[in-house]
Amino acid sequence: MSLAYPSVVGKRSFGRKVLNTVEAYVRIDLVEERMFPATSIMRYIAAVFPVLLYYFQGSFLAISGEMFVVMVVGTAVVAGLQDALLALTSRLNFAMERGTLETYLVEPVPWALIPVAMNVWRSCTGALLACFMVAAGWLLGAPIQGSGVPGALLVLFLGIIACNALGTFAAAFIVLFKRGEPVVMLFSLATAVLGGALFPINVLPEGIRWASYLIPHTYVISAVRQLLIEDVPPDGLSVGVSVGVLAAFAVVSFAAGLFVFDRALRLARRLGILSI
């Protein structure tokens, strides 16, 4: 029986290995969701509070409804992309603390599949969280264009892929140095200021505005706003340009991120950091 298992695994096609790996990690996430349902519920309850904050702030300061929906959409996109960006690093930290990282790596699948499979569920829940926040804003009177929802979901999907790619670079840092917080924290701070979540990027000084075009959040927020909001403040980016840049960014950064992650694991193995 023990001799038959490796032969069966070895005969699986690459597509079957990808499907089985993704299925296994999604199953792990579903088990954790069932074990701690209160955590998941509180995430969605907490997501309503920023929407309420902008709503009451807008009422107090007599801000127009257009500005309210601009802030809600920007914040929702950032919340959705944040899960894709942070999920892999938090999962790896948890695995290293429990001593289970090596058990993931001994599975007969390419190591480059691990960050992809680990982030599938959290990427989906992040997208759902963003939709939940936009829906909450719509219920409070935010003028959302229903015809732009399919296109906005496509743009959000491209942004999630790009953030997954960036997460693999932080994951490689964690594998080698056991700490990934500096990388993630620096990028999160940059997106908070440069991504244009609460204001169009054209209000930034020209000396730092160029840095906004280096992060995917800028293009996702700009395109989603133009698709969902009728009278959106101009920011100099069209939907077509944003989608094109996001697609190129996702492909290039994902390939580079997976390559770096695989090399980081191999280097960690040679250095004795990993006990495999």
XYZ file of C-alpha atoms in Angstrom:
276
model
C 0.000 0.000 0.000
C 2.750 2.462 0.856
C 4.515 1.730 -2.443
C 1.384 2.334 -4.496
C 0.777 5.849 -3.197
C 3.834 7.525 -4.765
C 3.157 5.869 -8.128
C -0.429 7.091 -8.158
C 0.640 10.610 -7.240
C 3.369 10.605 -9.830
C 0.887 9.693 -12.603
C -1.297 12.711 -11.947
C -1.232 15.396 -14.624
C -0.036 18.884 -13.761
C -3.575 20.211 -14.056
C -4.825 17.572 -11.620
C -2.060 18.443 -9.150
C -3.024 22.121 -9.319
C -6.698 21.320 -8.782
C -6.014 18.946 -5.898
C -3.646 21.394 -4.196
C -6.100 24.275 -4.428
C -8.918 22.032 -3.225
C -6.881 20.895 -0.219
C -6.022 24.404 0.953
C -9.573 25.644 0.405
C -10.801 22.723 2.499
C -8.414 23.743 5.292
C -9.772 27.284 5.181
C -13.360 26.062 5.235
C -12.628 23.940 8.300
C -11.167 26.997 10.052
C -14.216 29.052 9.058
C -16.523 26.458 10.605
C -14.390 26.235 13.738
C -14.381 30.003 14.308
C -17.584 31.387 12.765
C -17.651 34.399 15.090
C -14.398 35.654 13.576
C -15.867 35.640 10.076
C -19.078 37.311 11.220
C -17.185 40.052 13.035
C -15.127 40.805 9.905
C -18.268 41.711 7.992
C -19.778 43.611 10.888
C -16.556 45.610 11.254
C -16.626 46.402 7.527
C -19.866 48.356 7.993
C -18.323 50.830 10.437
C -16.126 52.718 7.921
C -19.172 53.083 5.671
C -21.214 54.479 8.563
C -18.318 56.743 9.517
C -18.161 58.329 6.054
C -21.952 58.582 5.907
C -22.313 60.474 9.186
C -19.176 62.485 8.513
C -20.623 63.549 5.192
C -23.893 64.536 6.859
C -22.099 66.545 9.539
C -19.813 68.372 7.089
C -22.539 68.743 4.453
C -20.456 66.800 1.931
C -22.207 65.796 -1.271
C -23.350 62.237 -1.882
C -20.810 61.937 -4.690
C -17.934 62.346 -2.252
C -19.495 59.764 0.072
C -19.631 57.140 -2.669
C -16.067 58.015 -3.758
C -14.776 57.267 -0.257
C -16.886 54.127 0.153
C -15.738 52.593 -3.134
C -12.077 53.426 -2.464
C -12.194 51.986 1.051
C -14.025 48.867 -0.131
C -11.421 48.181 -2.810
C -8.568 48.582 -0.321
C -10.299 46.213 2.123
C -10.788 43.617 -0.605
C -7.209 43.823 -1.834
C -5.812 43.762 1.699
C -6.944 40.171 2.211
C -5.165 39.077 -0.962
C -2.034 40.940 0.108
C -1.827 39.756 3.732
C -3.379 36.284 3.714
C -0.301 34.433 2.479
C 2.084 36.048 4.949
C -0.275 35.440 7.869
C -0.725 31.806 6.812
C 3.026 31.254 6.559
C 3.633 32.894 9.934
C 0.986 30.657 11.465
C 2.489 27.559 9.818
C 5.981 28.390 11.067
C 4.729 29.015 14.601
C 2.978 25.656 14.636
C 5.847 23.874 12.890
C 3.695 22.717 9.981
C 5.395 24.579 7.123
C 7.627 21.633 6.298
C 4.585 19.356 6.011
C 3.260 21.614 3.246
C 6.564 21.476 1.400
C 6.954 17.682 1.363
C 3.759 17.254 -0.643
C 4.440 16.027 -4.218
C 3.494 19.327 -5.890
C 5.645 22.177 -7.236
C 6.487 24.688 -4.543
C 5.318 27.540 -6.752
C 1.746 26.247 -6.382
C 1.762 26.709 -2.611
C 1.290 30.510 -2.463
C -1.366 30.327 -5.175
C -3.381 27.648 -3.388
C -2.958 29.188 0.058
C -4.547 32.462 -1.016
C -7.530 31.307 -3.068
C -10.108 31.322 -0.275
C -8.988 34.560 1.365
C -8.891 36.261 -2.028
C -12.513 35.236 -2.615
C -13.609 36.393 0.836
C -11.764 39.676 0.284
C -13.710 40.276 -2.919
C -16.927 39.406 -1.097
C -16.028 41.853 1.678
C -15.510 44.644 -0.865
C -18.895 43.902 -2.441
C -20.485 43.881 1.016
C -19.108 47.339 1.807
C -20.280 48.784 -1.509
C -23.722 47.247 -0.952
C -23.853 48.819 2.520
C -23.027 52.197 0.987
C -25.728 51.722 -1.648
C -28.296 50.988 1.061
C -27.300 54.282 2.712
C -27.958 56.176 -0.491
C -24.661 56.015 -2.378
C -25.432 56.360 -6.123
C -24.020 53.110 -7.554
C -24.396 52.275 -11.247
C -25.596 48.691 -11.487
C -24.508 48.408 -15.124
C -20.862 48.805 -14.093
C -20.837 45.995 -11.538
C -19.618 43.200 -13.906
C -16.733 45.345 -15.157
C -15.868 46.415 -11.613
C -15.704 42.773 -10.509
C -13.335 42.006 -13.386
C -11.066 44.900 -12.410
C -11.175 43.811 -8.758
C -10.213 40.275 -9.829
C -7.167 41.610 -11.693
C -6.214 43.646 -8.638
C -6.501 40.590 -6.406
C -4.157 38.666 -8.699
C -1.660 41.532 -8.582
C -1.813 41.698 -4.779
C -1.379 37.932 -4.558
C 1.775 38.371 -6.585
C 3.072 41.057 -4.240
C 2.257 38.809 -1.292
C 4.617 36.154 -2.635
C 7.550 38.575 -2.365
C 6.718 39.190 1.299
C 6.329 35.432 1.766
C 9.819 34.867 0.383
C 11.106 37.397 2.907
C 9.350 35.477 5.704
C 10.845 32.155 4.638
C 14.381 33.506 4.774
C 14.204 35.933 7.686
C 11.159 34.705 9.663
C 9.709 38.214 9.509
C 7.618 39.708 6.729
C 6.035 42.600 8.541
C 8.473 45.287 7.283
C 7.684 44.527 3.650
C 3.923 44.348 4.129
C 3.803 47.351 6.461
C 5.764 49.546 4.055
C 3.512 48.640 1.155
C 0.331 49.090 3.214
C 1.452 52.570 4.276
C 2.239 53.440 0.664
C -1.187 52.316 -0.554
C -2.946 54.265 2.211
C -1.413 57.522 0.976
C -0.712 56.913 -2.703
C -3.548 54.604 -3.768
C -6.202 57.310 -3.810
C -8.677 55.474 -1.593
C -10.163 58.622 -0.072
C -9.214 61.194 -2.704
C -8.146 61.325 -6.374
C -4.407 61.000 -6.875
C -4.256 64.259 -8.834
C -4.424 66.171 -5.529
C -1.027 64.744 -4.553
C 2.084 66.879 -5.128
C 3.734 66.163 -8.445
C 6.924 65.168 -6.646
C 5.318 62.035 -5.185
C 2.394 61.477 -7.548
C 4.555 59.315 -9.808
C 4.823 56.733 -7.020
C 1.056 56.196 -7.176
C 1.460 54.590 -10.584
C 3.755 51.909 -9.147
C 1.069 50.222 -7.012
C -1.918 48.251 -8.354
C -4.376 49.830 -5.904
C -4.285 53.090 -7.869
C -5.516 51.455 -11.067
C -8.115 49.266 -9.361
C -9.637 52.139 -7.395
C -9.653 54.457 -10.408
C -11.293 51.933 -12.743
C -13.862 50.693 -10.207
C -14.891 54.271 -9.401
C -15.383 55.121 -13.052
C -17.468 51.984 -13.564
C -19.670 52.377 -10.489
C -19.963 56.166 -10.125
C -21.520 58.429 -12.719
C -19.901 61.744 -11.757
C -16.487 60.657 -10.513
C -13.672 63.184 -9.945
C -11.129 62.916 -12.806
C -7.774 61.367 -12.005
C -6.204 61.126 -15.450
C -6.627 57.343 -15.810
C -9.120 55.720 -18.163
C -10.677 52.321 -17.512
C -8.905 50.811 -20.522
C -5.505 52.046 -19.409
C -6.098 50.820 -15.851
C -7.167 47.355 -17.018
C -4.196 47.071 -19.378
C -1.683 48.107 -16.737
C -3.258 45.768 -14.162
C -3.167 42.819 -16.553
C 0.496 43.425 -17.385
C 1.352 44.028 -13.737
C -0.419 40.828 -12.662
C 1.314 38.634 -15.249
C 4.817 40.013 -14.739
C 4.711 40.316 -10.960
C 3.043 36.935 -10.498
C 5.669 35.148 -12.557
C 8.458 37.016 -10.764
C 6.892 36.494 -7.337
C 6.496 32.742 -7.772
C 10.059 32.467 -9.045
C 11.421 34.414 -6.059
C 9.327 32.377 -3.612
C 10.550 29.090 -5.083
C 14.182 30.257 -4.959
C 13.743 31.482 -1.382
C 12.517 28.028 -0.330
C 15.440 26.338 -2.054
C 17.928 28.725 -0.470
C 16.339 28.225 2.952
C 16.656 24.479 2.470
C 20.354 24.735 1.611
C 20.991 27.027 4.593
C 19.261 24.634 6.962
C 16.430 27.033 7.784
C 13.904 24.424 6.661
C 14.169 20.903 8.079
C 13.428 19.089 4.833
